[in-house]
XYZ file of C-alpha atoms in Angstrom:
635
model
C -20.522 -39.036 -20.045
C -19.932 -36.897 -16.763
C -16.165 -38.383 -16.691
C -15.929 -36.923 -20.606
C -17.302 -33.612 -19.052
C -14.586 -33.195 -16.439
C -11.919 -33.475 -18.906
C -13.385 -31.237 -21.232
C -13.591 -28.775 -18.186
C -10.319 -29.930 -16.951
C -9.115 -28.951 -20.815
C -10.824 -25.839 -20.710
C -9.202 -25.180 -17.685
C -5.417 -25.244 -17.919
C -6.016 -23.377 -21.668
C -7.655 -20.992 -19.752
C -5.368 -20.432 -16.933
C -2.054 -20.596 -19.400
C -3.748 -18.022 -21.079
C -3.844 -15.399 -18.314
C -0.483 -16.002 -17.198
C 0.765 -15.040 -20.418
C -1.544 -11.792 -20.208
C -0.009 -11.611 -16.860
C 3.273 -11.377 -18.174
C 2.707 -9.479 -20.841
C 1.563 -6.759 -19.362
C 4.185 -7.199 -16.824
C 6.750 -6.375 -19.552
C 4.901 -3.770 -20.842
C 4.742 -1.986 -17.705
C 8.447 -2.509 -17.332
C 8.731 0.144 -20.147
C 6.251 2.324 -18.479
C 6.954 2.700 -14.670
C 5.843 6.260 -14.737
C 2.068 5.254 -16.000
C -1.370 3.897 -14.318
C 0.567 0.307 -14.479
C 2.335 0.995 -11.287
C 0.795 -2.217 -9.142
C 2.682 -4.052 -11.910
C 5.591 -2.401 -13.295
C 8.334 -4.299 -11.000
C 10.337 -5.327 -13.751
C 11.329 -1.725 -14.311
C 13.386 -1.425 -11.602
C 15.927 -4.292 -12.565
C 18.863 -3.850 -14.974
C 17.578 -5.558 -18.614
C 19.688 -8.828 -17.428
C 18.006 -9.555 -14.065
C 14.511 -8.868 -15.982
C 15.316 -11.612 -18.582
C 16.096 -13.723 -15.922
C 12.937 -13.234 -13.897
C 10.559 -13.512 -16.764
C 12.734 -16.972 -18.053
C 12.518 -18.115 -14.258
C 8.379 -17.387 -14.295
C 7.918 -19.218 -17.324
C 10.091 -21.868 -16.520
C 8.347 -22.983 -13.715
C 5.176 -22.732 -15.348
C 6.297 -25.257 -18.228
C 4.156 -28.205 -17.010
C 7.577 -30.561 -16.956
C 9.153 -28.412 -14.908
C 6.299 -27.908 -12.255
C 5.358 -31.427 -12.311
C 8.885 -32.282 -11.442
C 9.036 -29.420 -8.164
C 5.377 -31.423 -7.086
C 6.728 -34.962 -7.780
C 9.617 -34.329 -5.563
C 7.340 -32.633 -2.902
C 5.000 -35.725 -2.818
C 8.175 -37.556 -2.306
C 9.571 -35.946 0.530
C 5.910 -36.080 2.531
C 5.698 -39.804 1.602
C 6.098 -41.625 5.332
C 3.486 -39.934 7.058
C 3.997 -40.929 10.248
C 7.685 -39.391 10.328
C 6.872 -36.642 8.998
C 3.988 -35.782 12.048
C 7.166 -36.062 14.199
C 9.110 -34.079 12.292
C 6.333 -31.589 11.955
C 5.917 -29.227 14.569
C 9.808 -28.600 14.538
C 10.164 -27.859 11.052
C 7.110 -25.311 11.527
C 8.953 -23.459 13.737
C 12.278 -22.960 11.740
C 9.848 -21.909 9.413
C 8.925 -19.293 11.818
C 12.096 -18.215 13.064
C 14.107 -18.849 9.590
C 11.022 -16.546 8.523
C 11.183 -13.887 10.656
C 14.872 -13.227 10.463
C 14.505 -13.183 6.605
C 12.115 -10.767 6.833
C 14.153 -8.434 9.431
C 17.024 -8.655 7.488
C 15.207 -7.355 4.173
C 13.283 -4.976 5.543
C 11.638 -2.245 3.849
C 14.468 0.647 3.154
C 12.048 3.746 2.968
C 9.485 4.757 5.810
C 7.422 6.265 3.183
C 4.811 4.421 2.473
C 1.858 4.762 4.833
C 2.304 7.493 7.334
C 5.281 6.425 9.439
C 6.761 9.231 10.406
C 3.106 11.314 11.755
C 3.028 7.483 13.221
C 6.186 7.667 15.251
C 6.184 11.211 16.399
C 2.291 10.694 17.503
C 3.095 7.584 19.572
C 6.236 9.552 21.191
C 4.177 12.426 22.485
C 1.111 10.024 23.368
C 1.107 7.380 25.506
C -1.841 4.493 25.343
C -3.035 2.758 27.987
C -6.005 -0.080 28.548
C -8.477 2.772 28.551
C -8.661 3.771 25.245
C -9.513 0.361 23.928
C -12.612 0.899 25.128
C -12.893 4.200 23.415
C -14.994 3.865 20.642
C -13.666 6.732 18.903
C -10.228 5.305 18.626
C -9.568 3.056 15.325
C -6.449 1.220 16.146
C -5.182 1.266 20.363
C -4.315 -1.688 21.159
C -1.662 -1.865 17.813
C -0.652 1.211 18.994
C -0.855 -0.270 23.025
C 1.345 -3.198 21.970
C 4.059 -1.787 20.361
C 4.204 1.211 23.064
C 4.745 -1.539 25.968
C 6.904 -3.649 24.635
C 9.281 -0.309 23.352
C 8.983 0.696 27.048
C 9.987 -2.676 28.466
C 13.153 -4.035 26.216
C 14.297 -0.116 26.411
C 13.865 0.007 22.188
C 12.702 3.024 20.055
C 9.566 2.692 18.466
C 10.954 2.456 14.777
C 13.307 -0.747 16.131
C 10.148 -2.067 17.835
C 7.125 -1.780 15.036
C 10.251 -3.215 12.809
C 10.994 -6.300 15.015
C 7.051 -6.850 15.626
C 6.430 -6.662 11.916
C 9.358 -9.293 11.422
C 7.969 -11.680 13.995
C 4.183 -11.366 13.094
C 5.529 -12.737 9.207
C 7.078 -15.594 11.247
C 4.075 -16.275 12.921
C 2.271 -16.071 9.664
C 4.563 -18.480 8.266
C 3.905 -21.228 10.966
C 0.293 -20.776 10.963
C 0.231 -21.220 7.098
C 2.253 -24.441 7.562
C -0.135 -25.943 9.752
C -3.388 -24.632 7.681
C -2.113 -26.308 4.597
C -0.973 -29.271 6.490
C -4.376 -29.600 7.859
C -6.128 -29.535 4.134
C -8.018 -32.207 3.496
C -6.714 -32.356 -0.205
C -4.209 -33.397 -2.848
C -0.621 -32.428 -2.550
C -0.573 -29.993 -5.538
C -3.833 -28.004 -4.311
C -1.313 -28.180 -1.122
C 1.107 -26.541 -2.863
C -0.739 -24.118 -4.358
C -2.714 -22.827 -1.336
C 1.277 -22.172 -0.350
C 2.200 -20.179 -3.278
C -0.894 -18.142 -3.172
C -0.486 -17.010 0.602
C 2.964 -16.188 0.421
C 3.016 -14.594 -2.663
C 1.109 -11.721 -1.910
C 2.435 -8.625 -2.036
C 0.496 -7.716 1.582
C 3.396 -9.630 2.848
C 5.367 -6.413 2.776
C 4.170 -5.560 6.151
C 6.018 -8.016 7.116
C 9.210 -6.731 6.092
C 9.971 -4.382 8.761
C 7.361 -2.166 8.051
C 6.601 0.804 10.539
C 2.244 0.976 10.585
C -0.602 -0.100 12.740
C -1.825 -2.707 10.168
C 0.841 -5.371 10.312
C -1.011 -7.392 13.412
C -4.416 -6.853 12.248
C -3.375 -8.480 8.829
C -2.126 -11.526 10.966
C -5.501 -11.268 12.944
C -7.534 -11.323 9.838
C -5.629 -14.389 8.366
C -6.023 -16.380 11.857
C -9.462 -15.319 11.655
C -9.963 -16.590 8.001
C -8.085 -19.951 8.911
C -10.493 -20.509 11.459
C -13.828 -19.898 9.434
C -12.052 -22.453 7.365
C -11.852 -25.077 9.747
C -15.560 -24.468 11.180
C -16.377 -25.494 7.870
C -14.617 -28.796 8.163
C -16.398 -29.446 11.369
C -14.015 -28.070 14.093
C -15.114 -26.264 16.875
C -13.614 -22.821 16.073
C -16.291 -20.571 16.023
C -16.069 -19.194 19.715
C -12.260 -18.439 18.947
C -13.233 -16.505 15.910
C -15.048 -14.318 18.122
C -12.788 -13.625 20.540
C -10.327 -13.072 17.737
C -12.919 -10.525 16.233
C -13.108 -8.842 19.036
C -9.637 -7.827 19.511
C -9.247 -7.501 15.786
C -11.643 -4.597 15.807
C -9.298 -3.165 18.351
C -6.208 -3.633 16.506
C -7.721 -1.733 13.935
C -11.691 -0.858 13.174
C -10.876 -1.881 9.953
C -11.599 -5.548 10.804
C -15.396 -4.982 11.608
C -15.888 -5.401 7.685
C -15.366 -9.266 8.338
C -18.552 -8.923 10.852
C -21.140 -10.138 7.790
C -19.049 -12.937 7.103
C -19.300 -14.027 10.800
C -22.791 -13.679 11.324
C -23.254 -16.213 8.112
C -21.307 -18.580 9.446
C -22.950 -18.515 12.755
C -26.218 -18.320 10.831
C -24.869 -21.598 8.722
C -24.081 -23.483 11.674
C -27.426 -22.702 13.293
C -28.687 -24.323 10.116
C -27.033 -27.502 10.497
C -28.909 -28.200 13.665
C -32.617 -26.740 12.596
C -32.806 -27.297 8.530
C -35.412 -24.662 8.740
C -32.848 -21.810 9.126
C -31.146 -22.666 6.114
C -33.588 -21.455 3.171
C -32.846 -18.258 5.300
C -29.078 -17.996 4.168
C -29.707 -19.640 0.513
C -27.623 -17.361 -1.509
C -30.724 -15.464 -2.777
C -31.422 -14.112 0.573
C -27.733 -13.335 0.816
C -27.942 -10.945 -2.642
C -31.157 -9.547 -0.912
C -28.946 -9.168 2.841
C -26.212 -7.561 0.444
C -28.650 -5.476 -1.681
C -30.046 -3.758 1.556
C -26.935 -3.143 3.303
C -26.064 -1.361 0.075
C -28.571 0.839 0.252
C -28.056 1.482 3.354
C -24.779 2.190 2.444
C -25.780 4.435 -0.210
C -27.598 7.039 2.042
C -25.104 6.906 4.762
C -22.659 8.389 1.969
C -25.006 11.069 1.147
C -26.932 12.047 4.121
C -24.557 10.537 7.407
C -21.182 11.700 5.757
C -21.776 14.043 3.469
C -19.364 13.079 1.164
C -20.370 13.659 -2.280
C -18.884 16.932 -2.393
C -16.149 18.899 -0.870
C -16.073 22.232 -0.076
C -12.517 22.737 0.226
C -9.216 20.960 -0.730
C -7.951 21.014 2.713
C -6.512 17.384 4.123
C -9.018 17.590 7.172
C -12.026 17.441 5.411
C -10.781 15.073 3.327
C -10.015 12.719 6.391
C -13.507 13.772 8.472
C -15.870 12.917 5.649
C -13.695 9.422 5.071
C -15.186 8.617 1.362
C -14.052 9.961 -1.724
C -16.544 12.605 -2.908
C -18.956 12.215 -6.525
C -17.390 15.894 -7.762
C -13.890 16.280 -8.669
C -12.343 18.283 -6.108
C -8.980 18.792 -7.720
C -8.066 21.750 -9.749
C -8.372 21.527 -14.039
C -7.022 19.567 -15.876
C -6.441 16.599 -12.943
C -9.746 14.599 -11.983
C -9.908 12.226 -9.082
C -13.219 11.260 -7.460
C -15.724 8.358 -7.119
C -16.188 7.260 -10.158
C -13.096 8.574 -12.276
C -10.957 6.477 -14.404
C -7.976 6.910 -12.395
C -9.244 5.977 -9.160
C -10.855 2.480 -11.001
C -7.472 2.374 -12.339
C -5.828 2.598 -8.891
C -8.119 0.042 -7.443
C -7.325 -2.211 -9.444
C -3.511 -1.357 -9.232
C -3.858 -1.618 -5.576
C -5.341 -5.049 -5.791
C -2.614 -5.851 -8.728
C 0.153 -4.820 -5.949
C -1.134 -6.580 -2.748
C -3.340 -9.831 -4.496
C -1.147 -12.732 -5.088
C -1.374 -12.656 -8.430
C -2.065 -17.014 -8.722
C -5.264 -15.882 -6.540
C -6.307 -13.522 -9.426
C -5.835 -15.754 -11.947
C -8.082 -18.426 -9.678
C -10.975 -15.641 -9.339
C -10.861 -14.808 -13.601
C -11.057 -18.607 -13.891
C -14.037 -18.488 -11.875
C -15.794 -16.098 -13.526
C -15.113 -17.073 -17.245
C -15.733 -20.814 -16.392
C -18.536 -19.769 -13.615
C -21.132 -22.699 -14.393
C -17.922 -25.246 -13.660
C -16.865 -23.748 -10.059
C -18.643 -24.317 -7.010
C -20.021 -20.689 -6.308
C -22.696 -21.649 -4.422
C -20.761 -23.768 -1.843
C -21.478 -22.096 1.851
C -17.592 -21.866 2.623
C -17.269 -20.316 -0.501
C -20.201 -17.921 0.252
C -18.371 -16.906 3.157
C -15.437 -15.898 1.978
C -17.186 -13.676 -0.699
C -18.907 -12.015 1.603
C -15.538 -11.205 3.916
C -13.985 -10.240 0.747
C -16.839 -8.403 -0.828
C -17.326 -5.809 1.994
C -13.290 -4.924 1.956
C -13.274 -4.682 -1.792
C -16.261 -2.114 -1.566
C -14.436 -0.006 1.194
C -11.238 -0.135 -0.560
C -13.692 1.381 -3.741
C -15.400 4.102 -1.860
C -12.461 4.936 0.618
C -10.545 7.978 0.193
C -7.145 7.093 0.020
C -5.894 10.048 1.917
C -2.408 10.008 1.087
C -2.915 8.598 -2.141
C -2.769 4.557 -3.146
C 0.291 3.906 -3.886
C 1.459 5.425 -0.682
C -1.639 4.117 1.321
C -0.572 0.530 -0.236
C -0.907 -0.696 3.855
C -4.110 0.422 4.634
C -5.454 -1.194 1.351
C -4.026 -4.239 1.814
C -6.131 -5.680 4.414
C -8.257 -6.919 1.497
C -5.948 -9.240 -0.021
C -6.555 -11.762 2.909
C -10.671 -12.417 1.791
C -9.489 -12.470 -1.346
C -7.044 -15.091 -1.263
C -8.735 -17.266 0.737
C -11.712 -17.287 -1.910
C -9.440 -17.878 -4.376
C -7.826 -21.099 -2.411
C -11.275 -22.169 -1.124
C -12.755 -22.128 -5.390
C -9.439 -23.722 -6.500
C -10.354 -26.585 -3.390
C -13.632 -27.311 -4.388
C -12.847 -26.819 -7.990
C -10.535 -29.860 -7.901
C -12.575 -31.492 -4.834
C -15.387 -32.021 -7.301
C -14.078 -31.746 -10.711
C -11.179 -34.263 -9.703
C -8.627 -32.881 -12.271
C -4.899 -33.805 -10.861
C -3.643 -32.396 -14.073
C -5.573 -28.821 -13.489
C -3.846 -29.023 -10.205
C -0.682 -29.480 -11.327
C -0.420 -27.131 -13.967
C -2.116 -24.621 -11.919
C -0.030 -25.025 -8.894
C 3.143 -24.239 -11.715
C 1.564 -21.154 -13.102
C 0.865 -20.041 -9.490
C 4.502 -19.698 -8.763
C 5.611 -18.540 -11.974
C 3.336 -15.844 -11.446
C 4.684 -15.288 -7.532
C 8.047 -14.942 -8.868
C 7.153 -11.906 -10.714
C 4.742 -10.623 -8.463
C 7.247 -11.085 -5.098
C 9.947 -8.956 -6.767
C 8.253 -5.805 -5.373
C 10.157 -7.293 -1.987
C 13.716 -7.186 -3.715
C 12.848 -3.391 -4.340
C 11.844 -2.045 -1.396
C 15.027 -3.495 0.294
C 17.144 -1.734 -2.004
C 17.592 1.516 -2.024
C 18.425 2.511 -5.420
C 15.415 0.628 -6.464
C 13.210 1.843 -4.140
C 13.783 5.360 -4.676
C 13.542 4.238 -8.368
C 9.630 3.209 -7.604
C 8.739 6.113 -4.796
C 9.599 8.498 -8.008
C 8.010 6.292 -10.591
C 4.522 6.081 -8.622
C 4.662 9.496 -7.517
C 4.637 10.914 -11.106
C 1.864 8.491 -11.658
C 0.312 9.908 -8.911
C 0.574 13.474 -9.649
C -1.689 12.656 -12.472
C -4.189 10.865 -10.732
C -4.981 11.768 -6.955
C -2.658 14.801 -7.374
C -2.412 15.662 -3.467
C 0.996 14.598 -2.027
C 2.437 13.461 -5.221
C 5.037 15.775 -5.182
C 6.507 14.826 -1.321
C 6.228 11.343 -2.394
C 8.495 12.278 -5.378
C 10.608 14.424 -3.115
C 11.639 11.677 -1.022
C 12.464 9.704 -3.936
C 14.657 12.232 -5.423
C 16.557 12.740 -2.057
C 17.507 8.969 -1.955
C 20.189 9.630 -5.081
C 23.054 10.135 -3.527
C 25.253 12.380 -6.171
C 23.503 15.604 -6.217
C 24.047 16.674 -9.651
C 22.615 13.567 -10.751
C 19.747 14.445 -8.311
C 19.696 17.759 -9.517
C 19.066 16.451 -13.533
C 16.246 13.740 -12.057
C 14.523 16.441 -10.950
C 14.640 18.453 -14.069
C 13.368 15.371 -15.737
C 10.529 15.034 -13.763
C 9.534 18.615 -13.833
C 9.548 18.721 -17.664
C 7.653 15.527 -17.663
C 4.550 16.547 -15.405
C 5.007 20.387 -16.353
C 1.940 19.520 -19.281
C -0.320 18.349 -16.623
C 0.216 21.126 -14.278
C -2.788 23.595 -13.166
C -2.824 27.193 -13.424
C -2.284 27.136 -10.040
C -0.228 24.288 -8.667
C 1.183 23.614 -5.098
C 2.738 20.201 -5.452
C 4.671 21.656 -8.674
C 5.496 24.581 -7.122
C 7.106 22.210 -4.155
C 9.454 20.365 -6.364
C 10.732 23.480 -8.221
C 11.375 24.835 -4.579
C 13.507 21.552 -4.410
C 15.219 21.678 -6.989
C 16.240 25.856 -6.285
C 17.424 24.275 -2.382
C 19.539 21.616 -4.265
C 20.943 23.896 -6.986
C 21.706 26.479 -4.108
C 23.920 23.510 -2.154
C 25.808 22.833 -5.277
C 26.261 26.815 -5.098
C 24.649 27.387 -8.373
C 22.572 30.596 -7.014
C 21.700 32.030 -10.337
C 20.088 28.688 -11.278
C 18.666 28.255 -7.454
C 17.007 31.587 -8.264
C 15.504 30.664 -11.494
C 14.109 28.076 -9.862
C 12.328 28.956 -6.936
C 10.998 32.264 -9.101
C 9.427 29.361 -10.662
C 8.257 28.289 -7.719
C 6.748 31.208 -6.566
C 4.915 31.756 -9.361
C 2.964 28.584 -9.729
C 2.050 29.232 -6.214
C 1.820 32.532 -4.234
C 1.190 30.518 -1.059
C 4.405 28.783 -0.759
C 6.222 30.358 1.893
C 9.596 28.185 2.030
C 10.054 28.889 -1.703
C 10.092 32.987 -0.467
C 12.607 32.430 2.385
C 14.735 30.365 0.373
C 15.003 33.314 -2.809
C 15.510 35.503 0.157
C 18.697 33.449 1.150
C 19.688 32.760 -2.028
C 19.291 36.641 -3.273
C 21.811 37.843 -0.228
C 24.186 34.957 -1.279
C 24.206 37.077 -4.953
C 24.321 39.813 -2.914
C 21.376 41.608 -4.301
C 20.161 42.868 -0.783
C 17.502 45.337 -2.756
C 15.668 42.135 -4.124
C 16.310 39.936 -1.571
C 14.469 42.793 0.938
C 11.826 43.064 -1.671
C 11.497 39.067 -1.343
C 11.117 39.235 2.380
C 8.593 41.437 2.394
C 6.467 39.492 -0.142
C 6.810 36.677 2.831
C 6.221 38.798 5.823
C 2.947 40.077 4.152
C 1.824 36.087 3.601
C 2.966 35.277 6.969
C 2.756 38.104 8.987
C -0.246 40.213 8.059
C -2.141 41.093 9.798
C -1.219 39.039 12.641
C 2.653 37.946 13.337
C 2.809 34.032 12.625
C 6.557 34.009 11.846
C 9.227 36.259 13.415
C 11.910 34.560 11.663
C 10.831 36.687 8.582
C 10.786 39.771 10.678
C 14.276 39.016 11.808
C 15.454 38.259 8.253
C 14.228 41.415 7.313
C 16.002 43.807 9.751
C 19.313 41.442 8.930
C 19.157 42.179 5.840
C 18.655 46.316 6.230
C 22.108 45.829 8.290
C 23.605 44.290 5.183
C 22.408 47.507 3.384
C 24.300 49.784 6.031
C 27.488 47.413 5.933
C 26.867 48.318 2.132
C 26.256 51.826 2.165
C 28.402 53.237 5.247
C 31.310 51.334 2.227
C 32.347 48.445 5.226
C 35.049 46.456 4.303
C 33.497 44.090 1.624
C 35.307 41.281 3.361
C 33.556 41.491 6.096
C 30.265 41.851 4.195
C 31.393 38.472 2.482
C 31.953 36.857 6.229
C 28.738 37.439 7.150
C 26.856 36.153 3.603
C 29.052 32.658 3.880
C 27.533 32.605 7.264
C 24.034 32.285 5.859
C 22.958 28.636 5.721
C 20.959 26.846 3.250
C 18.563 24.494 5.167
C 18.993 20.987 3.298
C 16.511 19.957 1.249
């Protein structure tokens, strides 16, 4: 009876999981038609020519096909028959792994500095130096990243963009060797092998490895070690004083990593247990929910009456970083809405988790939860890696993204690590108990089909046509969601096409397409018309440069470039009465009551001496000379 029950689960199982890889790639196609919409953490199939997306989709499904998969794991199982040669053979072909790894990811490297905050990043670390001091300083969230990369620029004589890139390169080779030897090390079948393979290094997270110029490329690494570890304590090795140690200087890496504290102090708690049975009824996993439940609340009034953050009082960025948490109110001007508990944040969560989640771990987690009486929830390892992942899913909820998701991608990603490894550890002990080597199989297939979908986003970002594609895809997106920033984000995007009337159209396009969604007032709108007046007036086209940054103006008085630009742009028309009448609109922003800018004093008294040239009847070509002497700065 209990042997009719497994494969009636098992059944249940592979329908189930086939099922949400087709949803998976369905809505993967449908987001392919819609890169500008809230599907942005799956829409990479929009950035390939219709070809290369049949391709990729026939590739996915191909490997799913349970002939086809079971054929890639038969001749796997094959070539790690002979056990004994293959422990020689081991540690060397772990670290060509590494290095093969690591030059793969150099070479592909993320084209755009974009995402995150690279550039405040680089120009911090150049005008501030770290030393071993301020790892001890409390109020600093990420030194000794910051440490690292600083000596070893100082000592091999590289700039700090070559060096983050080469560090992020050779922390994905390290990653690389370590997962070789903690799936090597799994006490399991070959497919569940397999799978823990595909899972790991098909999430999208592994874009920090690709070059990529933040501080959270080593803590990731230091949060997978740590994970591996916890793993391993629960297969009886001593690892649990390592973990520690690693903690430690994970915290100091980057705070971020405290949120696996919990997680620790279970384990510890668990191992206590082992030795004195009464601890255990301690950590059943009803005192866990009630552990859980009270840090919540405690939680829940820090929000309110520590940070303050259920309302803001102004829309200015430092606020919005002091107070850390997104607020209850909308702060963002009618009709856009961003807080809490919006739709388009939920939405962005779940983008972000979409994006950076291998999507085979997903599809392991829904599996869970719609077959939850068949999975092993309860298991202590399993526990553990809940509660790592819960407490970095509930940051990356309350968290205010800053500089918006998709550009914060990095700092979001950190969660993907819990996740997947309670995603690998339910799959283990699905198949550990459940015994089904023909759930394994076809799981281990739909894994990868899955990955190649998902792993496309690193074919983008290395491209960049493509990328610039996606930066102006997700900022749109943006615009309608978080709002703040959207526009730079779609700026950068824009400047990344390199025929400028084609640029110039683009960002027509995108101005007509957001212009419905714009508020009365509207800074980042007012930005990209200002954009598109400095591109039309380096193509020449002053009339239309004018239009344009009138338009500017008038969806923001504050915007101060958009002034000195019509200024320039009127004296190229040579309308010196308007183009005065410009500059003093400026100087009165700028400088009143207090000078802030003397540039816009000194534009002003040029411009009365192109009125005397005018008036005393100068020689117009020397009028001319000095108006093709006026630059326009680039955009």
């Amino acid at each position: 009876m209990a042997l009719q029950n497994d494969e009636v689960v098992s059944r249940r199982f592979i329908l189930f999981a086939f099922i949400l890889f087709a949803c998976y790639l369905t809505v993967s196609l449908i987001a392919s038609f819609f890169p500008e919409s809230f599907l942005w953490g799956i829409h990479h199939l929009a950035f390939f020519d219709p070809a290369t997306r049949v391709i990729l989709v026939a590739l996915a499904i191909v490997a799913a096909i349970p002939p086809v998969s079971g054929k890639i794991l038969t001749l796997i199982e094959r070539s790690s028959e002979g056990g004994g040669k293959m422990n020689i053979l081991f540690p060397l072909l772990t670290i060509l792994a590494g290095a093969g790894g690591a030059w793969i990811f150099y070479h592909f490297r993320i084209i755009t500095d974009m995402y995150g905050d690279s550039r405040t990043l680089l120009f911090s670390l150049a005008d501030r130096g770290y030393g071993l001091a301020d790892i001890f300083r409390l109020s600093e969230n990420e030194p000794l990243s910051r440490l690292v990369h600083q000596v070893i620029s100082r000592y091999t004589g590289l700039d700090l963009k070559t060096t983050f890139q080469l560090v992020s390169s050779v922390c994905g080779g390290l990653f690389l060797m370590a997962v070789c030897r903690f799936v090597k090390n799994l006490r399991t079948s070959i497919p569940v092998k397999v799978l823990a393979v595909f899972v790991l290094v098909g999430c999208g997270t592994n874009q920090l490895f690709f070059g990529h110029i933040e501080d959270y490329t080593l803590v990731y690494l230091a949060i997978m070690l740590f994970l591996m570890l916890g793993w391993n304590a629960f297969e009886g090795i001593r690892s649990y004083g390592l973990m520690a140690i690693l903690l430690v200087i994970g915290v100091r890496l980057h705070m971020e990593m405290i949120l696996l504290l919990p997680a620790f102090l279970y384990l510890g708690a668990h191992k206590v247990g082992e030795r004195h049975p009464a601890v255990k009824r301690w950590i059943a996993p009803k005192w866990i929910l009630l552990y859980v439940g009270i840090s919540l609340i405690g939680a829940v009034l820090a929000y309110f009456f520590v940070f303050h953050a259920d309302q803001l009082s102004t829309d200015l960025q430092t606020e919005r970083a002091s107070k850390i948490f997104l607020p209850l109110g909308n702060p963002l001007p009618y009709p856009h809405m961003y807080s809490l508990l919006s739709l388009n944040h939920l939405s962005d969560v779940l983008q972000e988790f979409l994006l950076t989640v291998s999507p085979g771990a997903l599809i392991i987690l829904c599996l869970g939860a719609m077959m939850v009486r068949s999975f092993p929830w309860r298991n202590p390892r399993t526990v553990f890696f809940a509660l790592a992942g819960f407490y970095f899913v509930l940051f990356d909820l309350t968290v205010n993204p800053l500089l918006t998701m998709p550009r914060d991608w990095d700092f979001f990603s950190l969660a993907a690590a819990p996740v997947t490894f309670l995603a690998i550890a339910l799959a283990f002990d699905f198949f550990q108990t459940r015994g089904s080597h023909a759930g394994a199989r076809a799981l281990a297939g739909i894994v990868l089909g899955s990955a190649i979908i998902s792993c496309s986003i690193f074919a983008i970002n290395q491209n960049a046509s493509k990328a610039a594609q996606r930066l102006r895809s997700v900022g749109v997106w943006t615009y309608r969601s978080y709002f703040w920033g959207s526009a730079y984000m779609i700026n950068v995007g824009l400047k990344m096409i390199p025929d400028l009337s084609e640029e110039i159209h683009e960002r027509s396009r995108i101005l007509r397409t957001i212009s419905p969604d714009a508020a009365a007032s509207d800074l980042e709108v007012s930005f990209l018309y200002q954009k598109l007046g400095q591109s039309y007036a380096m193509l020449h086209d002053y009339p239309r440069a004018a239009e344009s940054l009138g338009a500017a103006i008038r969806k923001s008085g504050d915007n101060g470039d958009a002034y000195k630009l019509l200024a320039l742009v009127r004296l190229k028309l040579g309308q010196f009465d308007a183009a005065l009448d410009v500059v003093d609109q400026y100087n009165r922003l700028v400088n009143d009551p207090d000078v802030t800018e003397p540039k816009g004093l000194v534009v002003a008294e040029y411009i009365h001496y192109l009125m005397y040239l005018e008036s005393t009847e100068t020689d117009s070509t020397v009028i001319r000379r000095q108006l093709d002497d006026i630059q326009i700065p680039p955009r």
